[in-house]
């Protein structure tokens, strides 16, 4: 079968829920990957981390609360390698910086969805597990080099602002679709969405129906 069903996967590089939900996406791709294409997009939720801590949703509990909440979410998902101390040791000023690196990297993978997704995953793991600041260009390029992604084009897109413009375009589309946050799956141009922490079976059955709809006599989801 040459035709593949495309859906978009939206996440913020600083989102712990996206970190712990990654195995659901991995399982679906392992099961049905030959029939699927993933359009990786970013939901830049954390425009200003300091604002969120001082005036926004995290103001009440501060950094200590964010550390504790991150560790609790990770532990419930079996990720005991995540202490939450990343927010104390390596807190980026914004998720827009690593998001721009992701957008820059995605333009270099020549349609290799898996490679683009792996860059995004490794960058997030670098923050939550290795506890390094992924807003730093040196870290972003180090992860790219691990995957043999070309450094020059990524730097050029970061330098000329085109990567940041691409983040804004994703943000604008997120607003148009009325997306609530990260992570979110968007199917059929926005006719269906799955957001947040849901069971794997829900994702599997949704994707299976979309794939079935590609076949004669199948369900047109």
Coordinates of N, CA, C and O in Angstrom, one line a residue, residues 30-185:
X30 N 4.7 1.2 16.0 CA 5.3 -0.1 15.8 C 4.2 -1.0 15.2 O 4.5 -1.9 14.4
X31 N 2.9 -0.8 15.6 CA 1.9 -1.7 15.1 C 1.4 -1.3 13.7 O 1.2 -2.2 12.9
X32 N 1.3 0.0 13.4 CA 0.7 0.4 12.2 C 1.5 1.4 11.4 O 1.1 2.0 10.4
X33 N 2.8 1.5 11.7 CA 3.7 2.5 11.1 C 3.8 2.5 9.6 O 3.9 3.5 9.0
X34 N 3.6 1.3 9.0 CA 3.7 1.2 7.5 C 2.6 1.9 6.9 O 2.7 2.3 5.7
X35 N 1.5 2.2 7.6 CA 0.3 2.8 7.0 C 0.2 4.3 7.5 O -0.8 4.9 7.1
X36 N 1.1 4.8 8.2 CA 1.0 6.1 8.9 C 2.1 7.0 8.5 O 3.2 6.6 8.3
X37 N 1.7 8.3 8.5 CA 2.7 9.4 8.5 C 2.4 10.4 9.6 O 1.3 10.8 9.7
X38 N 3.4 10.7 10.4 CA 3.2 11.6 11.5 C 3.8 13.0 11.1 O 5.0 13.1 10.8
X39 N 2.9 14.0 11.2 CA 3.4 15.4 11.0 C 3.6 16.0 12.4 O 2.7 16.3 13.1
X40 N 4.9 16.1 12.7 CA 5.3 16.5 14.1 C 5.2 18.1 14.1 O 5.8 18.8 13.3
X41 N 4.4 18.5 15.1 CA 4.2 20.0 15.3 C 4.5 20.3 16.7 O 4.5 19.5 17.6
X42 N 4.7 21.6 17.0 CA 5.0 22.0 18.4 C 3.8 22.9 18.9 O 3.2 23.7 18.2
X43 N 3.5 22.7 20.2 CA 2.5 23.6 20.9 C 3.4 24.3 21.9 O 3.7 23.8 23.0
X44 N 3.8 25.6 21.6 CA 4.6 26.3 22.5 C 3.9 26.8 23.7 O 3.5 28.0 23.7
X45 N 3.7 26.0 24.7 CA 2.8 26.3 25.8 C 3.6 27.3 26.8 O 3.0 28.2 27.3
X46 N 4.8 27.1 26.9 CA 5.6 27.8 27.9 C 6.3 29.0 27.3 O 7.5 29.0 27.1
X47 N 5.5 30.1 26.9 CA 6.1 31.2 26.3 C 7.1 31.9 27.2 O 8.2 32.3 26.8
X48 N 6.8 32.1 28.5 CA 7.7 32.6 29.5 C 7.6 31.7 30.8 O 6.5 31.8 31.4
X49 N 8.6 31.0 31.0 CA 8.6 30.1 32.2 C 8.6 30.9 33.5 O 7.8 30.6 34.5
X50 N 9.3 32.0 33.5 CA 9.4 32.9 34.7 C 8.0 33.5 35.0 O 7.6 33.5 36.1
X51 N 7.3 34.0 33.9 CA 6.0 34.5 34.1 C 5.0 33.5 34.7 O 4.2 33.7 35.6
X52 N 5.1 32.2 34.2 CA 4.3 31.1 34.7 C 4.5 30.9 36.2 O 3.6 30.6 36.9
X53 N 5.8 31.0 36.6 CA 6.2 30.8 38.0 C 5.8 32.0 38.9 O 5.4 31.8 40.1
X54 N 5.9 33.2 38.3 CA 5.6 34.4 39.2 C 4.2 34.8 39.2 O 3.7 35.3 40.2
X55 N 3.5 34.7 38.0 CA 2.1 35.2 37.9 C 1.1 34.2 37.3 O -0.1 34.4 37.4
X56 N 1.6 33.1 36.8 CA 0.7 32.2 36.1 C 0.3 31.0 36.9 O 0.3 31.1 38.1
X57 N 0.1 29.9 36.2 CA -0.5 28.7 36.9 C 0.4 28.1 37.9 O 0.0 27.4 38.8
X58 N 1.7 28.4 37.9 CA 2.7 27.7 38.8 C 3.0 28.7 40.0 O 3.8 28.3 40.8
X59 N 2.4 29.9 40.0 CA 2.8 30.9 41.0 C 2.6 30.4 42.4 O 3.4 30.7 43.3
X60 N 1.5 29.7 42.7 CA 1.2 29.3 44.0 C 2.2 28.4 44.7 O 2.6 28.6 45.8
X61 N 2.7 27.4 43.9 CA 3.6 26.4 44.5 C 5.1 26.7 44.1 O 6.0 26.1 44.7
X62 N 5.3 27.5 43.1 CA 6.7 27.9 42.7 C 7.5 26.8 42.2 O 7.0 25.7 41.7
X63 N 8.8 26.9 42.2 CA 9.7 25.9 41.6 C 9.6 24.6 42.3 O 9.6 23.5 41.7
X64 N 9.6 24.7 43.7 CA 9.5 23.4 44.5 C 8.2 22.6 44.0 O 8.3 21.4 43.9
X65 N 7.1 23.3 43.8 CA 5.9 22.6 43.4 C 6.1 22.0 42.0 O 5.6 20.9 41.8
X66 N 6.7 22.7 41.1 CA 6.9 22.2 39.8 C 7.8 21.0 39.8 O 7.6 20.0 39.1
X67 N 8.9 21.0 40.6 CA 9.8 19.9 40.8 C 9.0 18.6 41.3 O 9.1 17.5 40.7
X68 N 8.2 18.9 42.3 CA 7.5 17.8 42.9 C 6.4 17.2 42.0 O 6.3 16.0 41.9
X69 N 5.7 18.1 41.3 CA 4.7 17.6 40.3 C 5.3 16.8 39.2 O 4.7 15.8 38.8
X70 N 6.4 17.3 38.7 CA 7.1 16.6 37.6 C 7.5 15.2 38.0 O 7.3 14.2 37.3
X71 N 8.1 15.1 39.2 CA 8.6 13.8 39.7 C 7.4 12.9 39.9 O 7.4 11.7 39.5
X72 N 6.3 13.4 40.4 CA 5.1 12.6 40.7 C 4.5 12.0 39.4 O 4.2 10.9 39.3
X73 N 4.3 12.9 38.4 CA 3.8 12.5 37.1 C 4.7 11.4 36.5 O 4.2 10.4 36.0
X74 N 6.0 11.6 36.5 CA 6.9 10.7 35.9 C 6.9 9.4 36.6 O 6.9 8.3 36.0
X75 N 6.9 9.4 38.0 CA 6.9 8.1 38.7 C 5.7 7.3 38.5 O 5.7 6.1 38.4
X76 N 4.5 8.0 38.4 CA 3.3 7.3 38.1 C 3.3 6.5 36.8 O 2.7 5.5 36.6
X77 N 4.1 7.1 35.8 CA 4.3 6.5 34.5 C 5.5 5.5 34.5 O 5.8 5.0 33.4
X78 N 6.1 5.2 35.6 CA 7.2 4.3 35.7 C 8.6 5.0 35.3 O 9.6 4.2 35.1
X79 N 8.6 6.3 35.2 CA 9.9 7.0 34.8 C 10.6 7.5 36.1 O 10.5 8.6 36.5
X80 N 11.3 6.5 36.7 CA 12.0 6.9 38.0 C 13.3 7.6 37.7 O 14.0 8.0 38.6
X81 N 13.6 7.7 36.4 CA 14.8 8.5 36.0 C 14.6 10.0 35.9 O 15.5 10.7 35.6
X82 N 13.4 10.4 36.2 CA 13.0 11.8 36.2 C 12.8 12.3 37.6 O 11.8 11.9 38.3
X83 N 13.7 13.2 38.1 CA 13.6 13.7 39.4 C 12.8 15.0 39.5 O 12.4 15.4 40.6
X84 N 12.6 15.7 38.4 CA 12.0 17.0 38.4 C 13.0 18.1 38.7 O 12.6 19.3 38.6
X85 N 14.2 17.8 39.1 CA 15.2 18.8 39.4 C 15.6 19.6 38.2 O 16.3 20.7 38.3
X86 N 15.2 19.2 37.0 CA 15.5 20.0 35.8 C 15.0 21.4 35.9 O 15.6 22.4 35.4
X87 N 13.9 21.6 36.7 CA 13.3 22.9 36.8 C 14.2 23.8 37.7 O 14.1 25.0 37.7
X88 N 15.0 23.2 38.6 CA 15.8 23.9 39.4 C 17.2 24.1 38.8 O 17.8 25.2 38.9
X89 N 17.7 23.1 38.1 CA 19.1 23.1 37.6 C 19.2 23.7 36.2 O 20.3 24.2 35.9
X90 N 18.2 23.5 35.4 CA 18.4 23.8 34.0 C 17.2 24.4 33.4 O 16.8 24.1 32.2
X91 N 16.5 25.3 34.1 CA 15.2 25.8 33.6 C 15.4 26.8 32.4 O 16.0 27.8 32.6
X92 N 14.8 26.4 31.3 CA 14.9 27.4 30.1 C 14.0 28.6 30.4 O 13.0 28.5 31.2
X93 N 14.3 29.7 29.8 CA 13.4 30.9 29.9 C 12.1 30.7 29.2 O 11.1 31.3 29.6
X94 N 12.1 29.9 28.1 CA 11.0 29.7 27.3 C 11.1 28.4 26.5 O 12.2 27.9 26.3
X95 N 9.9 27.8 26.2 CA 10.0 26.6 25.4 C 10.1 27.0 23.9 O 10.2 26.1 23.0
X96 N 9.9 28.2 23.6 CA 10.0 28.7 22.2 C 11.4 28.4 21.6 O 11.6 28.2 20.4
X97 N 12.4 28.5 22.4 CA 13.8 28.3 21.9 C 14.0 26.9 21.5 O 14.4 26.6 20.3
X98 N 13.8 25.8 22.3 CA 13.9 24.5 21.8 C 12.9 24.1 20.7 O 13.2 23.3 19.9
X99 N 11.7 24.8 20.8 CA 10.7 24.5 19.8 C 11.2 25.0 18.4 O 11.0 24.4 17.4
X100 N 12.0 26.1 18.4 CA 12.5 26.6 17.1 C 13.6 25.6 16.6 O 13.7 25.4 15.4
X101 N 14.4 25.1 17.5 CA 15.4 24.1 17.1 C 14.7 22.9 16.5 O 15.2 22.3 15.5
X102 N 13.6 22.4 17.1 CA 12.8 21.3 16.5 C 12.3 21.6 15.1 O 12.4 20.8 14.2
X103 N 11.8 22.8 14.9 CA 11.3 23.2 13.6 C 12.4 23.3 12.6 O 12.2 22.9 11.5
X104 N 13.5 23.8 13.1 CA 14.7 23.8 12.2 C 15.2 22.4 11.8 O 15.5 22.2 10.6
X105 N 15.2 21.5 12.8 CA 15.7 20.2 12.5 C 14.7 19.4 11.6 O 15.1 18.7 10.7
X106 N 13.4 19.7 11.8 CA 12.4 18.9 10.9 C 12.5 19.3 9.5 O 12.1 18.5 8.6
X107 N 13.1 20.4 9.1 CA 13.2 20.8 7.7 C 14.4 20.1 7.1 O 14.6 20.2 5.9
X108 N 15.3 19.4 7.9 CA 16.5 18.8 7.3 C 16.4 17.3 7.2 O 17.3 16.7 6.7
X109 N 15.2 16.7 7.5 CA 15.2 15.3 7.6 C 14.7 14.6 6.3 O 14.5 13.4 6.2
X110 N 14.4 15.4 5.3 CA 14.0 14.9 4.0 C 12.8 13.9 4.0 O 12.9 12.8 3.4
X111 N 11.8 14.3 4.8 CA 10.6 13.5 4.8 C 10.7 12.3 5.8 O 9.8 11.5 5.8
X112 N 11.8 12.1 6.5 CA 12.0 11.0 7.4 C 11.3 11.4 8.7 O 11.9 12.0 9.6
X113 N 10.0 11.1 8.8 CA 9.2 11.4 10.0 C 9.9 10.9 11.3 O 9.9 11.6 12.3
X114 N 10.3 9.6 11.2 CA 10.9 9.0 12.4 C 12.1 9.8 12.9 O 12.3 9.9 14.1
X115 N 12.9 10.2 12.0 CA 14.1 10.9 12.4 C 13.8 12.3 13.1 O 14.3 12.7 14.1
X116 N 12.8 13.0 12.5 CA 12.4 14.2 13.1 C 11.7 14.0 14.4 O 12.0 14.8 15.4
X117 N 10.9 13.0 14.6 CA 10.4 12.7 15.9 C 11.4 12.3 16.9 O 11.3 12.6 18.1
X118 N 12.4 11.6 16.5 CA 13.5 11.2 17.4 C 14.3 12.4 17.9 O 14.7 12.4 19.1
X119 N 14.5 13.4 17.1 CA 15.2 14.6 17.5 C 14.3 15.3 18.6 O 14.9 15.7 19.7
X120 N 13.0 15.4 18.4 CA 12.2 16.0 19.4 C 12.2 15.2 20.7 O 12.3 15.8 21.8
X121 N 12.1 13.9 20.6 CA 12.1 13.0 21.8 C 13.4 13.2 22.5 O 13.4 13.3 23.8
X122 N 14.5 13.1 21.8 CA 15.8 13.2 22.5 C 16.0 14.6 23.2 O 16.6 14.7 24.3
X123 N 15.6 15.6 22.6 CA 15.7 16.9 23.2 C 14.9 17.0 24.5 O 15.4 17.5 25.5
X124 N 13.7 16.4 24.5 CA 12.9 16.4 25.7 C 13.5 15.6 26.8 O 13.6 15.9 28.0
X125 N 14.1 14.4 26.4 CA 14.7 13.5 27.4 C 16.0 14.2 27.9 O 16.3 14.1 29.1
X126 N 16.6 15.0 27.1 CA 17.8 15.7 27.6 C 17.5 16.7 28.7 O 18.2 16.8 29.7
X127 N 16.3 17.3 28.6 CA 15.9 18.2 29.7 C 15.5 17.4 30.9 O 16.0 17.7 32.0
X128 N 14.5 16.5 30.8 CA 13.9 15.9 32.0 C 14.9 14.9 32.6 O 14.8 14.7 33.9
X129 N 15.7 14.2 31.9 CA 16.5 13.1 32.4 C 17.9 13.6 32.7 O 18.5 13.4 33.8
X130 N 18.5 14.2 31.7 CA 19.9 14.7 31.8 C 20.0 16.0 32.6 O 21.1 16.4 33.0
X131 N 18.9 16.7 32.7 CA 18.8 18.0 33.4 C 19.7 19.0 32.9 O 20.5 19.6 33.6
X132 N 19.6 19.2 31.5 CA 20.4 20.3 30.9 C 19.4 21.3 30.2 O 18.3 20.9 29.9
X133 N 19.8 22.5 30.1 CA 19.0 23.5 29.5 C 18.9 23.4 28.0 O 19.9 23.7 27.3
X134 N 17.8 22.9 27.5 CA 17.6 22.7 26.0 C 17.3 24.0 25.2 O 17.1 23.9 24.0
X135 N 17.3 25.1 25.9 CA 17.2 26.4 25.2 C 18.6 26.8 24.6 O 18.6 27.7 23.8
X136 N 19.6 26.1 25.1 CA 21.0 26.5 24.7 C 21.2 25.9 23.3 O 21.0 24.7 23.1
X137 N 21.7 26.7 22.4 CA 22.0 26.2 21.1 C 23.0 25.1 21.0 O 22.9 24.1 20.3
X138 N 24.0 25.1 21.9 CA 25.0 24.1 22.0 C 24.4 22.7 22.2 O 24.8 21.7 21.7
X139 N 23.4 22.7 23.1 CA 22.7 21.4 23.4 C 21.9 21.0 22.2 O 21.9 19.8 21.9
X140 N 21.2 21.9 21.6 CA 20.3 21.6 20.5 C 21.2 21.0 19.3 O 20.8 20.0 18.7
X141 N 22.3 21.6 19.1 CA 23.2 21.1 18.0 C 23.9 19.8 18.4 O 24.1 18.9 17.5
X142 N 24.2 19.6 19.6 CA 24.7 18.3 20.1 C 23.8 17.2 19.8 O 24.2 16.1 19.3
X143 N 22.5 17.4 20.1 CA 21.5 16.4 19.9 C 21.4 16.1 18.4 O 21.2 15.0 17.9
X144 N 21.4 17.2 17.6 CA 21.3 17.0 16.1 C 22.5 16.2 15.6 O 22.3 15.3 14.7
X145 N 23.7 16.5 16.1 CA 24.9 15.7 15.6 C 24.8 14.3 16.0 O 25.3 13.4 15.3
X146 N 24.2 13.9 17.2 CA 24.0 12.5 17.6 C 23.2 11.8 16.5 O 23.4 10.6 16.3
X147 N 22.3 12.5 15.8 CA 21.4 11.9 14.8 C 21.9 12.1 13.4 O 21.2 11.8 12.5
X148 N 23.1 12.7 13.3 CA 23.7 13.0 12.0 C 22.9 13.9 11.2 O 22.9 13.9 9.9
X149 N 22.2 14.8 11.9 CA 21.5 15.9 11.2 C 22.5 17.0 10.9 O 23.3 17.3 11.7
X150 N 22.4 17.6 9.7 CA 23.3 18.7 9.3 C 23.2 19.9 10.2 O 22.2 20.5 10.3
X151 N 24.4 20.3 10.7 CA 24.4 21.4 11.6 C 24.2 22.8 10.9 O 23.4 23.6 11.4
X152 N 24.7 22.9 9.7 CA 24.7 24.2 9.0 C 23.3 24.7 8.8 O 22.9 25.8 9.1
X153 N 22.4 23.9 8.1 CA 21.1 24.3 7.9 C 20.2 24.6 9.1 O 19.4 25.5 9.1
X154 N 20.5 23.9 10.2 CA 19.8 24.2 11.4 C 20.2 25.5 12.0 O 19.3 26.4 12.4
X155 N 21.5 25.8 12.0 CA 22.0 27.1 12.5 C 21.5 28.2 11.6 O 21.1 29.3 12.2
X156 N 21.5 28.0 10.3 CA 21.0 29.0 9.4 C 19.5 29.4 9.7 O 19.2 30.6 9.7
X157 N 18.7 28.4 10.0 CA 17.3 28.7 10.2 C 17.1 29.3 11.6 O 16.1 30.1 11.8
X158 N 17.9 29.0 12.5 CA 17.9 29.7 13.8 C 18.4 31.1 13.7 O 17.8 32.0 14.3
X159 N 19.4 31.3 12.9 CA 20.0 32.7 12.8 C 19.0 33.6 12.0 O 18.9 34.8 12.4
X160 N 18.4 33.2 11.0 CA 17.6 34.1 10.1 C 16.2 34.3 10.6 O 15.4 35.0 10.0
X161 N 15.8 33.6 11.7 CA 14.5 33.7 12.3 C 13.4 32.8 11.6 O 12.3 32.8 12.1
X162 N 13.8 32.1 10.6 CA 12.7 31.3 9.9 C 12.2 30.2 10.8 O 11.1 29.8 10.8
X163 N 13.1 29.6 11.7 CA 12.7 28.6 12.6 C 11.7 29.1 13.6 O 10.7 28.5 14.0
X164 N 11.9 30.3 14.1 CA 11.0 31.0 15.1 C 9.7 31.3 14.4 O 8.6 31.2 15.0
X165 N 9.8 31.7 13.2 CA 8.5 32.0 12.4 C 7.7 30.7 12.3 O 6.5 30.8 12.3
X166 N 8.4 29.6 12.1 CA 7.7 28.3 12.0 C 7.0 28.0 13.3 O 5.9 27.4 13.3
X167 N 7.6 28.3 14.4 CA 7.0 28.1 15.7 C 5.7 28.9 15.8 O 4.7 28.5 16.3
X168 N 5.8 30.2 15.4 CA 4.6 31.1 15.4 C 3.5 30.5 14.6 O 2.3 30.5 14.9
X169 N 3.9 29.9 13.4 CA 2.8 29.4 12.5 C 2.1 28.2 13.2 O 0.9 28.0 13.1
X170 N 2.9 27.4 13.9 CA 2.3 26.3 14.7 C 1.4 26.8 15.8 O 0.3 26.3 16.0
X171 N 1.9 27.9 16.5 CA 1.1 28.5 17.5 C -0.2 29.0 16.9 O -1.3 28.9 17.5
X172 N -0.2 29.7 15.8 CA -1.3 30.3 15.1 C -2.3 29.2 14.7 O -3.6 29.3 14.9
X173 N -1.8 28.0 14.2 CA -2.7 26.9 13.8 C -3.3 26.3 15.1 O -4.5 25.9 15.1
X174 N -2.5 26.2 16.2 CA -3.1 25.7 17.4 C -4.2 26.5 17.9 O -5.3 26.0 18.3
X175 N -4.1 27.9 17.8 CA -5.2 28.7 18.2 C -6.4 28.6 17.3 O -7.6 28.6 17.7
X176 N -6.2 28.4 16.0 CA -7.3 28.2 15.0 C -8.1 27.0 15.3 O -9.3 27.0 15.2
X177 N -7.4 25.9 15.7 CA -8.0 24.6 15.9 C -8.6 24.6 17.3 O -9.4 23.6 17.6
X178 N -8.3 25.5 18.2 CA -8.9 25.5 19.5 C -8.2 24.4 20.4 O -8.9 23.9 21.3
X179 N -7.0 24.2 20.1 CA -6.3 23.1 20.8 C -6.0 23.5 22.3 O -5.7 24.7 22.6
X180 N -6.2 22.6 23.2 CA -6.1 22.9 24.6 C -4.6 22.9 25.1 O -4.3 23.6 26.1
X181 N -3.8 22.1 24.6 CA -2.4 22.0 25.1 C -1.7 20.8 24.6 O -1.9 20.3 23.5
X182 N -0.7 20.4 25.4 CA 0.3 19.3 25.0 C 0.2 18.1 25.9 O 0.0 18.3 27.1
X183 N 0.2 16.9 25.3 CA 0.3 16.6 23.8 C -1.1 16.5 23.3 O -2.1 16.1 24.0
X184 N -1.2 16.7 22.0 CA -2.5 16.6 21.3 C -2.3 15.9 19.9 O -1.3 16.2 19.2
X185 N -3.1 14.9 19.6 CA -3.2 14.3 18.3 C -4.3 15.0 17.5 O -5.4 15.1 18.1

